[in-house]
Short mmCIF file of C-alpha atoms in Angstrom, two decimals:
data_model
loop_
_atom_site.label_atom_id
_atom_site.label_comp_id
_atom_site.label_asym_id
_atom_site.label_seq_id
_atom_site.Cartn_x
_atom_site.Cartn_y
_atom_site.Cartn_z
CA PRO A 1 264.27 301.65 -51.10
CA GLU A 2 264.62 299.18 -53.85
CA GLY A 3 261.75 299.44 -56.32
CA TYR A 4 261.06 303.14 -55.44
CA VAL A 5 258.56 304.81 -57.93
CA ILE A 6 257.60 308.35 -57.89
CA ASN A 7 253.89 309.43 -58.20
CA TYR A 8 254.35 312.48 -60.44
CA PRO A 9 251.39 314.30 -58.91
CA SER A 10 252.99 313.96 -55.37
CA THR A 11 254.91 317.33 -55.87
CA THR A 12 254.34 319.73 -58.69
CA PHE A 13 250.89 318.42 -59.70
CA ASP A 14 249.18 317.92 -56.37
CA SER A 15 249.10 320.12 -53.42
CA ILE A 16 251.89 322.46 -54.53
CA SER A 17 251.17 324.86 -57.32
CA LEU A 18 253.76 325.90 -59.95
CA ALA A 19 253.95 329.40 -58.40
CA GLN A 20 254.66 327.83 -54.93
CA LEU A 21 257.23 325.59 -56.27
CA ALA A 22 258.84 328.29 -58.19
CA GLU A 23 259.47 330.10 -54.78
CA VAL A 24 261.20 327.13 -53.38
CA SER A 25 263.42 326.25 -56.48
CA PRO A 26 265.91 329.04 -56.08
CA ALA A 27 266.51 327.97 -52.33
CA ILE A 28 267.38 324.33 -53.22
CA GLU A 29 269.10 325.18 -56.46
CA PRO A 30 272.62 325.53 -54.95
CA HIS A 31 272.35 322.17 -53.07
CA CYS A 32 271.20 320.53 -56.46
CA ARG A 33 274.16 322.07 -58.27
CA ASP A 34 276.44 320.58 -55.61
CA VAL A 35 275.16 317.21 -56.64
CA LEU A 36 275.82 317.92 -60.24
CA LEU A 37 279.31 318.95 -59.58
CA ALA A 38 280.07 316.03 -57.48
CA CYS A 39 278.81 313.82 -60.13
CA LYS A 40 281.09 315.68 -62.65
CA ARG A 41 284.13 315.26 -60.34
CA CYS A 42 283.65 311.62 -59.89
CA ALA A 43 283.21 311.08 -63.67
CA GLN A 44 286.21 313.14 -64.58
CA ALA A 45 288.39 311.27 -61.85
CA LEU A 46 287.64 308.12 -63.95
CA GLY A 47 288.59 309.79 -67.17
CA HIS A 48 285.09 310.63 -68.49
CA VAL A 49 283.95 313.93 -69.88
CA ASP A 50 280.83 313.98 -67.71
CA TYR A 51 278.64 311.76 -65.36
CA ALA A 52 276.22 310.88 -68.30
CA VAL A 53 278.80 308.96 -70.22
CA PRO A 54 279.75 306.28 -67.64
CA LYS A 55 276.03 306.16 -66.13
CA LEU A 56 274.51 305.39 -69.56
CA ALA A 57 277.42 303.22 -70.64
CA TYR A 58 276.85 300.94 -67.50
CA GLU A 59 273.40 300.40 -68.87
CA GLY A 60 274.51 299.91 -72.45
CA LEU A 61 273.33 303.29 -73.76
CA THR A 62 274.96 306.37 -75.13
CA VAL A 63 273.96 309.95 -74.75
CA GLU A 64 273.31 310.24 -78.56
CA GLU A 65 271.28 306.89 -78.38
CA LEU A 66 269.20 308.33 -75.56
CA TYR A 67 268.48 311.57 -77.44
CA ALA A 68 267.48 309.76 -80.56
CA THR A 69 265.18 307.26 -78.83
CA PHE A 70 263.45 309.89 -76.86
CA ARG A 71 262.81 312.13 -79.92
CA ALA A 72 261.18 309.26 -81.65
CA TRP A 73 259.10 308.39 -78.67
CA ARG A 74 258.18 312.22 -78.46
CA ASP A 75 257.07 312.40 -81.91
CA GLN A 76 255.05 309.28 -81.58
CA HIS A 77 253.13 310.38 -78.40
CA MET A 78 252.95 314.07 -79.22
CA PRO A 79 249.58 313.86 -81.03
CA ALA A 80 247.94 312.33 -77.98
CA TRP A 81 249.52 315.07 -75.79
CA GLN A 82 248.37 317.86 -78.08
CA ARG A 83 244.83 316.62 -77.97
CA THR A 84 245.04 316.42 -74.14
CA TRP A 85 246.22 320.02 -73.68
CA HIS A 86 243.85 321.47 -76.16
CA THR A 87 241.17 319.88 -74.11
CA VAL A 88 242.57 321.51 -70.97
CA VAL A 89 242.74 324.87 -72.76
CA ALA A 90 239.22 324.54 -73.89
CA THR A 91 237.99 323.48 -70.53
CA HIS A 92 239.73 326.07 -68.41
CA GLY A 93 239.99 328.82 -70.82
CA THR A 94 243.70 329.20 -70.18
CA ASP A 95 246.52 330.05 -72.58
CA LEU A 96 248.98 327.31 -73.82
CA ARG A 97 251.57 327.57 -71.11
CA ALA A 98 252.79 325.45 -68.28
CA ASP A 99 249.80 326.43 -66.01
CA ILE A 100 247.87 323.82 -67.91
CA VAL A 101 250.27 320.98 -67.02
CA PRO A 102 248.88 320.41 -63.46
CA ARG A 103 245.45 320.04 -65.01
CA VAL A 104 246.50 317.36 -67.55
CA LEU A 105 246.64 314.22 -65.42
CA PRO A 106 243.43 314.85 -63.41
CA LEU A 107 241.71 315.11 -66.75
CA PHE A 108 241.58 311.39 -66.88
CA GLN A 109 240.64 310.64 -63.27
CA PRO A 110 236.81 310.54 -63.55
CA GLU A 111 236.88 307.75 -66.17
CA LEU A 112 239.79 305.81 -64.51
CA ARG A 113 238.25 306.14 -61.00
CA ALA A 114 234.82 304.92 -62.30
CA VAL A 115 236.09 301.32 -62.56
CA PHE A 116 238.96 300.99 -60.05
CA ASP A 117 237.53 300.16 -56.71
CA GLN A 118 240.40 300.11 -54.18
CA ASN A 119 238.50 297.72 -51.91
CA ALA A 120 238.70 295.00 -54.60
CA LEU A 121 242.32 295.52 -55.30
CA LEU A 122 243.87 292.32 -53.78
CA ALA A 123 240.84 290.23 -55.05
CA PHE A 124 241.63 291.58 -58.54
CA LEU A 125 245.34 290.78 -58.09
CA ALA A 126 244.47 287.22 -57.16
CA ARG A 127 242.16 286.73 -60.18
CA LEU A 128 244.77 288.25 -62.58
CA LEU A 129 247.56 285.96 -61.26
CA ALA A 130 245.26 282.86 -61.56
CA ARG A 131 244.39 283.97 -65.11
CA LEU A 132 248.09 284.14 -66.00
CA GLY A 133 248.98 280.73 -64.38
CA GLY A 134 250.05 281.80 -60.92
CA ASP A 135 248.82 281.60 -57.30
CA LEU A 136 248.90 284.68 -55.13
CA THR A 137 248.49 282.66 -51.97
CA ALA A 138 251.59 280.32 -52.86
CA LEU A 139 253.83 283.47 -53.28
CA PRO A 140 256.08 284.61 -50.36
CA ILE A 141 254.85 288.32 -50.92
CA THR A 142 253.16 290.25 -48.21
CA VAL A 143 251.53 293.51 -49.07
CA GLU A 144 250.96 296.32 -46.58
CA ASN A 145 249.36 299.89 -46.74
CA ARG A 146 251.11 302.47 -44.83
CA PRO A 147 251.07 306.46 -44.74
CA MET A 148 254.38 307.46 -46.24
CA PRO A 149 255.72 310.28 -48.46
CA TYR A 150 256.21 308.11 -51.60
CA SER A 151 253.89 305.99 -53.67
CA GLY A 152 255.42 302.51 -52.84
CA ALA A 153 258.37 300.27 -52.48
CA VAL A 154 259.38 296.62 -52.28
CA TYR A 155 261.88 295.13 -49.90
CA ARG A 156 263.59 291.86 -50.74
CA LEU A 157 264.26 290.58 -47.28
CA GLU A 158 265.18 287.22 -48.58
CA GLY A 159 265.04 286.38 -52.35
CA GLY A 160 262.32 283.67 -53.15
CA SER A 161 261.09 283.38 -49.60
CA ASP A 162 260.29 286.87 -47.99
CA ILE A 163 259.32 289.81 -50.29
CA ARG A 164 257.52 292.81 -48.71
CA VAL A 165 255.42 295.33 -50.68
CA VAL A 166 254.48 298.51 -49.06
CA VAL A 167 251.93 300.93 -50.82
CA ASN A 168 250.91 304.41 -49.72
CA ALA A 169 247.64 304.19 -47.94
CA ASN A 170 246.54 307.69 -49.15
CA LEU A 171 246.49 306.52 -52.89
CA GLN A 172 243.02 306.30 -54.27
CA GLY A 173 241.45 304.39 -57.22
CA TYR A 174 243.59 304.08 -60.36
CA TYR A 175 246.73 305.34 -58.73
CA ARG A 176 246.37 302.49 -56.01
CA TYR A 177 246.04 299.94 -58.62
CA PHE A 178 248.92 301.29 -60.72
CA PHE A 179 251.47 301.48 -57.93
CA LEU A 180 250.63 298.27 -56.19
CA LEU A 181 250.96 296.37 -59.63
CA HIS A 182 254.15 298.21 -60.24
CA GLU A 183 255.70 297.19 -56.81
CA PHE A 184 254.10 293.66 -57.29
CA GLY A 185 255.94 293.47 -60.57
CA HIS A 186 259.23 294.07 -58.66
CA ALA A 187 258.27 291.47 -55.92
CA ILE A 188 257.38 288.75 -58.24
CA TYR A 189 260.74 289.23 -59.97
CA TYR A 190 262.47 288.60 -56.74
CA CYS A 191 260.48 285.42 -56.45
CA HIS A 192 261.73 283.90 -59.63
CA CYS A 193 265.04 285.63 -60.44
CA PRO A 194 268.53 284.20 -60.04
CA ARG A 195 269.57 283.85 -56.46
CA SER A 196 273.08 285.18 -57.28
CA GLU A 197 273.52 289.01 -56.82
CA LEU A 198 275.86 288.98 -59.88
CA LEU A 199 272.97 287.73 -62.00
CA LEU A 200 270.28 290.20 -60.84
CA ASP A 201 269.00 292.43 -63.74
CA SER A 202 269.94 296.12 -63.69
CA HIS A 203 267.69 298.87 -62.27
CA LEU A 204 266.77 299.76 -65.79
CA SER A 205 265.65 296.21 -66.68
CA ARG A 206 263.84 295.58 -63.35
CA GLU A 207 261.72 298.73 -63.95
CA ILE A 208 260.69 297.54 -67.37
CA MET A 209 259.47 294.31 -65.76
CA ALA A 210 257.66 296.13 -63.05
CA ASP A 211 255.83 298.55 -65.43
CA LEU A 212 254.83 295.34 -67.44
CA TRP A 213 252.26 294.47 -64.66
CA THR A 214 250.70 297.97 -64.84
CA GLN A 215 249.92 297.37 -68.55
CA PHE A 216 247.12 294.99 -67.42
CA LEU A 217 245.18 298.19 -66.46
CA GLY A 218 244.95 299.10 -70.01
CA SER A 219 243.70 295.74 -71.24
CA GLU A 220 239.98 295.38 -72.33
CA PRO A 221 239.82 291.63 -71.65
CA VAL A 222 241.21 292.36 -68.19
CA LEU A 223 238.74 295.10 -67.46
CA ARG A 224 235.70 293.13 -68.79
CA GLU A 225 236.49 289.56 -67.42
CA LEU A 226 238.30 290.31 -64.23
CA LEU A 227 236.64 293.52 -63.13
CA GLY A 228 233.34 293.08 -64.74
CA VAL A 229 233.42 296.33 -66.73
CA PRO A 230 230.94 296.51 -69.58
CA GLU A 231 232.45 296.42 -73.17
CA ALA A 232 231.69 300.13 -74.00
CA THR A 233 233.04 301.38 -70.58
CA ALA A 234 236.14 299.09 -71.00
CA ARG A 235 236.81 300.71 -74.41
CA SER A 236 236.54 304.34 -72.90
CA VAL A 237 238.77 303.53 -69.93
CA VAL A 238 241.35 301.99 -72.26
CA ALA A 239 241.35 305.12 -74.32
CA ALA A 240 241.70 307.18 -71.25
CA TYR A 241 244.53 305.09 -69.99
CA LEU A 242 246.40 305.23 -73.23
CA GLU A 243 246.23 309.23 -73.31
CA TYR A 244 247.17 309.26 -69.58
CA GLN A 245 250.31 307.20 -70.43
CA SER A 246 251.14 309.45 -73.27
CA ALA A 247 250.97 312.46 -71.03
CA ARG A 248 253.00 310.79 -68.21
CA LEU A 249 255.66 309.60 -70.67
CA LEU A 250 256.24 312.96 -72.06
CA LEU A 251 256.37 314.62 -68.51
CA TYR A 252 258.85 312.04 -67.44
CA MET A 253 260.81 312.62 -70.70
CA ARG A 254 260.99 316.36 -70.13
CA ASP A 255 262.23 315.82 -66.49
CA SER A 256 264.82 313.31 -67.82
CA MET A 257 266.26 315.72 -70.25
CA PHE A 258 266.32 318.55 -67.76
CA MET A 259 268.81 316.47 -65.66
CA LEU A 260 270.82 315.25 -68.74
CA GLU A 261 271.16 318.87 -69.89
CA LEU A 262 272.47 320.09 -66.55
CA ILE A 263 274.78 317.06 -66.09
CA ARG A 264 276.45 318.06 -69.36
CA ASP A 265 276.54 321.65 -68.18
CA PRO A 266 276.38 322.04 -64.43
CA SER A 267 276.94 325.82 -64.61
CA ALA A 268 273.83 326.41 -66.68
CA SER A 269 270.90 328.35 -65.33
CA PHE A 270 268.19 325.90 -63.95
CA ALA A 271 265.36 328.05 -64.95
CA ALA A 272 266.63 328.56 -68.35
CA VAL A 273 267.10 324.92 -68.97
CA TRP A 274 263.76 324.13 -67.51
CA ARG A 275 262.19 326.50 -69.85
CA HIS A 276 264.05 325.05 -72.81
CA VAL A 277 263.26 321.42 -72.13
CA THR A 278 259.63 322.18 -71.49
CA ARG A 279 259.28 323.93 -74.73
CA GLU A 280 261.16 321.30 -76.61
CA TRP A 281 259.58 318.13 -75.06
CA LEU A 282 256.07 319.49 -74.15
CA GLY A 283 255.63 322.19 -76.62
CA VAL A 284 254.36 324.76 -73.86
CA GLU A 285 256.05 327.73 -72.45
CA ASP A 286 257.05 327.91 -68.63
CA GLU A 287 257.94 331.17 -67.17
CA HIS A 288 257.80 329.93 -63.52
CA GLY A 289 261.24 328.50 -63.28
CA ALA A 290 260.08 325.67 -61.16
CA PHE A 291 261.87 322.35 -61.59
CA GLU A 292 261.46 318.66 -60.70
CA THR A 293 263.92 317.49 -57.96
CA PHE A 294 263.70 313.64 -58.16
CA ASP A 295 266.67 312.97 -60.38
CA PHE A 296 269.01 314.90 -58.09
CA LEU A 297 268.50 312.16 -55.59
CA HIS A 298 268.95 309.50 -58.24
CA PRO A 299 270.85 311.12 -60.99
CA LEU A 300 269.74 310.01 -64.50
CA ASP A 301 267.37 307.42 -63.08
CA MET A 302 264.33 309.18 -64.22
CA LYS A 303 265.04 308.17 -67.95
CA SER A 304 264.58 304.56 -66.64
CA TYR A 305 260.94 305.24 -66.11
CA VAL A 306 260.49 306.58 -69.56
CA ILE A 307 262.09 303.58 -71.03
CA ALA A 308 260.25 301.20 -68.77
CA GLN A 309 256.93 302.58 -69.81
CA SER A 310 257.59 302.32 -73.53
CA LEU A 311 259.32 298.75 -73.52
CA SER A 312 256.74 297.24 -71.07
CA ARG A 313 253.98 298.29 -73.43
CA ARG A 314 255.80 296.66 -76.22
CA THR A 315 256.67 293.55 -74.26
CA PHE A 316 253.01 293.25 -72.97
CA GLN A 317 251.88 292.68 -76.60
CA ARG A 318 253.59 289.33 -76.55
CA TRP A 319 250.82 287.87 -74.26
CA HIS A 320 247.89 290.38 -74.64
CA GLU A 321 246.01 288.15 -77.16
CA ARG A 322 246.28 285.10 -74.80
CA LEU A 323 244.26 286.98 -71.98
CA SER A 324 240.87 286.38 -73.82
CA ASP A 325 241.84 282.93 -75.46
CA PRO A 326 240.69 280.01 -73.36
CA ALA A 327 243.70 277.97 -74.64
CA GLY A 328 246.14 280.79 -73.39
CA VAL A 329 244.77 280.78 -69.82
CA GLY A 330 247.58 279.77 -67.38
CA THR A 331 250.39 279.95 -69.96
CA ILE A 332 251.49 283.64 -69.54
CA MET A 333 253.17 283.43 -66.17
CA PRO A 334 255.35 280.49 -67.00
CA ASP A 335 256.45 282.29 -70.11
CA MET A 336 257.23 285.38 -68.24
CA ILE A 337 259.31 283.52 -65.68
CA ALA A 338 261.17 281.73 -68.43
CA GLN A 339 261.84 284.64 -70.76
CA LEU A 340 262.24 287.57 -68.26
CA TYR A 341 262.87 286.47 -64.74
CA ARG A 342 264.70 283.37 -64.51
CA PRO A 343 267.62 284.49 -66.94
CA GLY A 344 268.46 287.59 -64.90
CA SER A 345 271.25 289.63 -66.43
CA SER A 346 272.62 286.62 -68.25
CA VAL A 347 270.38 287.92 -71.10
CA ASP A 348 271.09 291.62 -71.89
CA TRP A 349 268.13 293.91 -71.33
CA LYS A 350 268.14 295.10 -74.97
CA ASP A 351 267.78 291.42 -76.17
CA LYS A 352 265.26 290.62 -73.54
CA PHE A 353 262.98 293.51 -74.53
CA ASN A 354 263.91 293.93 -78.21
CA PHE A 355 265.15 297.54 -77.74
#
């Protein structure tokens, strides 16, 4: 479905241990390799060396540019990641290896869950939209909670007049806020984007705009003024949010590089490539041989979530100071519509987000 976003803990880091996933991985590896080979055949039939070249070119990127960008972001976020996994090692008394990874994201849950009451979610969304200059009740967006095997989705039944958001009913606390805001970001784009299919933004551009809405969860003014969180608590929650985002970014980056390496060499050992990219992008050892499967369903789309998280954070800074400025109340939403939504693909995403 359009707007699909994975919740990373839904597989490796939730109910399935690394050891259990490692037992499953060899069984699905032949099918995943079939996907890689099919991608290669299609690309070579069009005169390309591999699938990565046309896939990235379609989005205005090159393989070399992607590697260079990700390495720069890795170096930027690695200190926060190292602080996190040293805390996990000290807390659980484990060695520095991939066993710690399932314990990384839950490390932040107590602080994040302390302020995100799921029962107040839609009321919070209405207050946030009002602060930005919008009106939730005036939008053609319907939100439903359903039990489903993924975190959320948005369905554009009719652009500008009938947009449906569906969120996994089993999500709790921070995750519930995060994925609703992400899907709402997709939905509100479809309320204000060009009506022509030819002018719709690319998948990558739409993911950046959707993640822009999740950035409000890491804003002290939003936490204090819209959720009533005390100042000291708001500061600690923002700190936990930023550390969580660094961990999430590096995990997604590792998964993206896993797929890119295999697309460039479909004959390579999955387990060997997984160990290599885990060492290079996370700085930990992984002897399990388990691997993430999302990108085999959507080849090279995982990298879009890495880029979305980074560029949405940067774009968010355009308006963050206005959130606590009385003169800025009501001005943010019109600016977002004018600068991001209404132009559609007539403005290249690199220009739109200063990449």
